[in-house]
Short mmCIF file of C-alpha atoms in Angstrom, two decimals:
data_model
loop_
_atom_site.label_atom_id
_atom_site.label_comp_id
_atom_site.label_asym_id
_atom_site.label_seq_id
_atom_site.Cartn_x
_atom_site.Cartn_y
_atom_site.Cartn_z
CA MET A 1 -190.67 -67.95 -9.30
CA ILE A 2 -188.01 -69.12 -6.75
CA LYS A 3 -188.19 -68.49 -2.42
CA VAL A 4 -185.60 -69.95 -0.19
CA GLU A 5 -186.81 -70.40 3.24
CA LYS A 6 -183.95 -71.19 6.09
CA LEU A 7 -181.36 -71.97 3.72
CA ASN A 8 -178.05 -73.14 5.37
CA LYS A 9 -174.31 -74.26 3.70
CA SER A 10 -171.31 -75.15 5.12
CA PHE A 11 -168.40 -76.35 3.38
CA GLY A 12 -166.47 -78.49 6.20
CA ASP A 13 -166.09 -75.77 9.09
CA LEU A 14 -166.91 -72.65 6.88
CA HIS A 15 -170.55 -71.70 7.07
CA VAL A 16 -171.51 -70.26 4.06
CA LEU A 17 -175.23 -69.62 3.62
CA LYS A 18 -177.20 -68.86 7.58
CA ASP A 19 -180.68 -68.86 7.51
CA ILE A 20 -180.82 -66.98 4.34
CA ASP A 21 -184.79 -66.04 3.22
CA MET A 22 -185.62 -64.73 0.11
CA SER A 23 -188.74 -64.51 -2.34
CA VAL A 24 -188.30 -63.72 -6.00
CA LYS A 25 -191.30 -62.92 -8.29
CA GLU A 26 -191.82 -63.34 -12.06
CA SER A 27 -190.35 -60.87 -14.11
CA ASP A 28 -188.25 -59.80 -11.05
CA VAL A 29 -184.58 -58.64 -11.71
CA VAL A 30 -183.29 -59.19 -8.18
CA CYS A 31 -179.18 -58.22 -7.95
CA LEU A 32 -177.17 -59.63 -5.07
CA ILE A 33 -174.42 -57.40 -3.97
CA GLY A 34 -171.88 -57.58 -1.34
CA ALA A 35 -168.00 -58.21 -0.57
CA SER A 36 -166.51 -61.27 -1.75
CA GLY A 37 -166.78 -64.03 0.49
CA SER A 38 -170.21 -62.59 1.63
CA GLY A 39 -172.08 -65.84 0.09
CA LYS A 40 -173.57 -64.60 -3.28
CA SER A 41 -172.59 -67.03 -5.74
CA THR A 42 -172.94 -70.13 -3.45
CA LEU A 43 -176.32 -68.64 -3.51
CA LEU A 44 -176.86 -68.99 -6.88
CA ARG A 45 -175.31 -72.16 -7.15
CA CYS A 46 -177.60 -73.41 -4.73
CA LEU A 47 -180.65 -72.41 -7.01
CA ASN A 48 -179.26 -73.94 -8.92
CA PHE A 49 -178.34 -77.38 -7.30
CA LEU A 50 -174.97 -77.31 -8.14
CA GLU A 51 -174.13 -76.93 -4.47
CA ILE A 52 -177.11 -78.70 -2.95
CA LYS A 53 -178.05 -76.61 0.40
CA ASP A 54 -177.23 -78.66 4.06
CA ASN A 55 -180.66 -77.71 5.12
CA GLY A 56 -183.74 -75.27 4.44
CA LYS A 57 -185.83 -74.73 1.54
CA VAL A 58 -185.61 -74.27 -2.29
CA ILE A 59 -189.09 -73.75 -3.93
CA ILE A 60 -189.02 -73.17 -7.40
CA GLU A 61 -192.24 -71.97 -9.46
CA GLY A 62 -194.63 -73.47 -6.12
CA GLU A 63 -192.84 -76.88 -6.12
CA GLU A 64 -190.00 -77.66 -3.21
CA ILE A 65 -186.67 -79.20 -5.22
CA ASN A 66 -184.44 -82.15 -3.23
CA LYS A 67 -181.92 -83.76 -5.05
CA ASP A 68 -183.88 -87.05 -4.03
CA THR A 69 -186.79 -86.89 -5.17
CA HIS A 70 -186.28 -85.31 -8.48
CA ASP A 71 -184.40 -84.76 -11.48
CA LEU A 72 -181.86 -81.82 -10.76
CA ASN A 73 -180.62 -81.16 -15.23
CA LYS A 74 -184.62 -80.57 -15.99
CA ILE A 75 -184.51 -78.12 -13.36
CA ARG A 76 -181.27 -76.76 -14.23
CA ALA A 77 -183.05 -76.87 -17.63
CA LYS A 78 -185.20 -74.19 -16.46
CA VAL A 79 -182.92 -72.03 -14.49
CA GLY A 80 -179.79 -71.04 -16.93
CA MET A 81 -176.69 -70.17 -16.09
CA VAL A 82 -174.15 -67.52 -17.28
CA PHE A 83 -170.92 -67.66 -15.44
CA GLN A 84 -168.19 -65.37 -14.84
CA HIS A 85 -165.70 -67.81 -16.84
CA PHE A 86 -167.59 -68.67 -20.26
CA HIS A 87 -167.08 -72.31 -19.93
CA LEU A 88 -167.56 -72.58 -23.57
CA PHE A 89 -166.55 -76.03 -25.22
CA PRO A 90 -163.18 -74.74 -27.27
CA HIS A 91 -162.88 -77.06 -29.76
CA LYS A 92 -167.22 -76.30 -31.33
CA THR A 93 -167.97 -73.13 -32.99
CA VAL A 94 -170.21 -70.71 -31.58
CA LEU A 95 -173.09 -72.38 -33.60
CA GLU A 96 -172.40 -75.26 -32.21
CA ASN A 97 -171.68 -73.99 -28.40
CA VAL A 98 -175.00 -73.13 -28.31
CA MET A 99 -177.25 -75.92 -30.52
CA GLU A 100 -174.83 -78.59 -28.04
CA ALA A 101 -177.70 -78.95 -24.77
CA PRO A 102 -181.08 -78.46 -26.59
CA VAL A 103 -179.81 -81.51 -29.17
CA GLN A 104 -177.92 -83.86 -26.21
CA VAL A 105 -180.67 -82.53 -22.96
CA LYS A 106 -184.00 -81.51 -24.61
CA GLY A 107 -183.11 -83.92 -27.36
CA LEU A 108 -184.01 -81.47 -30.55
CA SER A 109 -183.28 -82.00 -33.86
CA LYS A 110 -179.76 -80.48 -35.44
CA SER A 111 -181.87 -78.83 -38.00
CA GLU A 112 -184.38 -76.85 -35.47
CA ALA A 113 -181.75 -76.48 -32.65
CA LYS A 114 -179.08 -74.71 -35.10
CA GLU A 115 -182.34 -72.00 -36.51
CA GLU A 116 -183.39 -71.57 -32.45
CA ALA A 117 -178.86 -71.37 -31.83
CA LYS A 118 -179.07 -68.53 -35.24
CA ALA A 119 -181.97 -66.47 -33.81
CA LEU A 120 -180.16 -66.12 -30.47
CA LEU A 121 -177.01 -65.24 -31.43
CA LYS A 122 -178.79 -62.67 -33.45
CA LYS A 123 -180.62 -61.32 -30.81
CA VAL A 124 -177.12 -60.98 -28.71
CA GLY A 125 -175.61 -59.47 -32.01
CA LEU A 126 -173.33 -62.16 -32.70
CA GLU A 127 -174.73 -63.70 -35.80
CA ASP A 128 -171.48 -63.18 -37.92
CA LYS A 129 -169.55 -64.98 -35.22
CA GLU A 130 -171.42 -68.51 -35.97
CA ASN A 131 -168.26 -70.28 -37.41
CA VAL A 132 -166.73 -68.76 -35.43
CA TYR A 133 -164.16 -70.43 -32.50
CA PRO A 134 -164.33 -69.10 -29.26
CA SER A 135 -161.18 -68.63 -29.44
CA LYS A 136 -160.70 -65.73 -31.82
CA LEU A 137 -163.75 -63.97 -29.89
CA SER A 138 -163.22 -61.05 -26.84
CA GLY A 139 -164.26 -61.47 -23.31
CA GLY A 140 -167.71 -59.36 -23.80
CA GLN A 141 -168.49 -62.14 -26.95
CA LYS A 142 -167.70 -65.08 -25.16
CA GLN A 143 -169.46 -63.99 -22.90
CA ARG A 144 -172.31 -63.08 -24.59
CA VAL A 145 -172.52 -66.75 -26.61
CA ALA A 146 -172.75 -68.07 -23.36
CA ILE A 147 -175.58 -66.00 -22.60
CA ALA A 148 -177.50 -67.63 -25.91
CA ARG A 149 -176.64 -71.03 -24.47
CA ALA A 150 -177.97 -70.85 -21.58
CA LEU A 151 -181.11 -69.36 -23.25
CA ALA A 152 -181.21 -72.02 -25.67
CA MET A 153 -182.58 -73.90 -22.96
CA LYS A 154 -185.80 -71.40 -22.56
CA PRO A 155 -185.09 -71.12 -18.79
CA ASP A 156 -188.04 -69.48 -17.48
CA ILE A 157 -185.15 -68.24 -14.97
CA MET A 158 -181.47 -66.54 -15.54
CA LEU A 159 -179.02 -66.65 -13.04
CA PHE A 160 -175.77 -64.44 -13.40
CA ASP A 161 -172.79 -65.06 -11.13
CA GLU A 162 -170.33 -61.70 -11.71
CA PRO A 163 -170.80 -62.11 -15.57
CA THR A 164 -168.72 -59.01 -16.16
CA SER A 165 -165.99 -59.59 -13.69
CA ALA A 166 -163.44 -61.35 -15.91
CA LEU A 167 -163.73 -58.69 -18.71
CA ASP A 168 -161.98 -55.34 -19.67
CA PRO A 169 -163.86 -52.60 -18.66
CA GLU A 170 -164.53 -51.10 -22.45
CA LEU A 171 -166.06 -55.07 -22.98
CA VAL A 172 -168.63 -54.79 -19.84
CA GLY A 173 -171.06 -52.88 -21.42
CA GLU A 174 -171.88 -55.03 -24.62
CA VAL A 175 -172.87 -57.72 -22.13
CA LEU A 176 -174.84 -55.03 -19.22
CA ALA A 177 -176.84 -54.43 -22.83
CA THR A 178 -177.24 -57.77 -23.37
CA MET A 179 -178.75 -58.06 -19.88
CA LYS A 180 -180.75 -55.48 -20.11
CA GLU A 181 -182.82 -56.20 -23.18
CA LEU A 182 -183.40 -59.30 -21.46
CA ALA A 183 -185.07 -57.86 -18.58
CA GLU A 184 -186.56 -55.13 -20.49
CA GLU A 185 -188.33 -58.27 -22.34
CA GLY A 186 -189.52 -59.69 -18.70
CA MET A 187 -186.72 -62.67 -17.70
CA THR A 188 -186.41 -63.17 -13.91
CA MET A 189 -183.23 -62.93 -13.31
CA ILE A 190 -181.17 -63.19 -10.01
CA VAL A 191 -177.75 -61.38 -10.67
CA VAL A 192 -174.36 -61.37 -8.72
CA THR A 193 -172.68 -58.47 -9.67
CA HIS A 194 -170.15 -55.23 -8.39
CA GLU A 195 -171.57 -53.40 -11.61
CA MET A 196 -173.71 -50.64 -9.02
CA GLY A 197 -174.83 -48.81 -11.85
CA PHE A 198 -176.46 -51.33 -13.77
CA ALA A 199 -177.62 -52.91 -10.58
CA LYS A 200 -179.57 -49.02 -9.91
CA GLU A 201 -180.73 -49.17 -13.64
CA VAL A 202 -181.95 -52.40 -14.03
CA ALA A 203 -182.75 -54.20 -10.80
CA ASP A 204 -186.53 -54.30 -9.50
CA TRP A 205 -185.14 -55.35 -5.66
CA ALA A 206 -181.35 -55.06 -4.68
CA VAL A 207 -179.81 -57.83 -2.08
CA TYR A 208 -177.30 -57.51 0.24
CA MET A 209 -175.42 -59.67 1.94
CA HIS A 210 -172.84 -59.60 4.65
CA ASP A 211 -171.15 -62.80 6.45
CA GLY A 212 -173.12 -65.29 4.50
CA LYS A 213 -176.45 -63.38 5.61
CA ILE A 214 -178.58 -61.30 4.18
CA VAL A 215 -178.46 -57.94 6.07
CA GLU A 216 -180.74 -55.77 3.69
CA VAL A 217 -182.94 -55.96 0.99
CA GLY A 218 -184.94 -52.41 -1.00
CA HIS A 219 -185.63 -51.00 -4.14
CA PRO A 220 -182.21 -50.36 -5.43
CA GLU A 221 -182.87 -46.11 -4.95
CA GLN A 222 -183.40 -46.50 -1.30
CA LEU A 223 -180.82 -49.26 -0.53
CA PHE A 224 -178.14 -47.35 -2.37
CA ASN A 225 -178.92 -43.62 -1.36
CA ASN A 226 -180.81 -44.50 1.85
CA PRO A 227 -179.76 -47.69 3.46
CA THR A 228 -181.45 -48.39 6.63
CA GLU A 229 -178.50 -50.73 7.71
CA GLN A 230 -175.35 -49.29 9.40
CA ARG A 231 -173.66 -52.30 7.49
CA THR A 232 -175.01 -51.45 4.21
CA ARG A 233 -173.90 -48.15 4.39
CA GLU A 234 -170.41 -48.94 5.02
CA PHE A 235 -170.64 -51.25 2.63
CA LEU A 236 -171.52 -48.86 -0.17
CA ASP A 237 -168.87 -45.78 1.07
CA SER A 238 -166.10 -48.17 0.31
CA ILE A 239 -167.53 -48.96 -3.13
CA LEU A 240 -168.81 -45.69 -4.52
#
């Protein structure tokens, strides 16, 4: 579904991603772990073309994507993204937030978009909130609306950038449960997360990043319980 080869990205003098190689197959759930500043979020943003790589390749569903030759909005429709902060439209209701992109970007009729949005809100357990404005929702509810909004574009791949780190601890579970359900349905997902329990339980692969490089890749069981790299061990010892 996604292949990255020798991907590099700098911001000025700061070399943030260094020769990243990564492959994600259909229905894989991949968790990116590592300390803040290790490049995880920048990698996600390069996969969604919110940041443009300096060099290397990003191949999505077998096709190498370049900003000069591809309509990046079409690519972003295939690759949904959920952010740490929910970025909902405050002046639109929950239902309108979920309807917005299919109508504006995909040209769906309002009635069709409304039907699909209602079904997605039901899926994330918020059908009773469709006429509420975001300011009246808890953080966990806002994040579930954001997930429904990303799903409204019918993406093939979902990227999650620390989707629970802005939430109060008691609200984290409801968002992770929604993500777990998506994983069980076979959605291809790349998740930047500090939730090690979620990574252990749901991920097919865990990827440990440090200083802009991928240090270790493994099945969660192996990576968490018996990492091969000293750096990985030190990181896990510091957080577990």
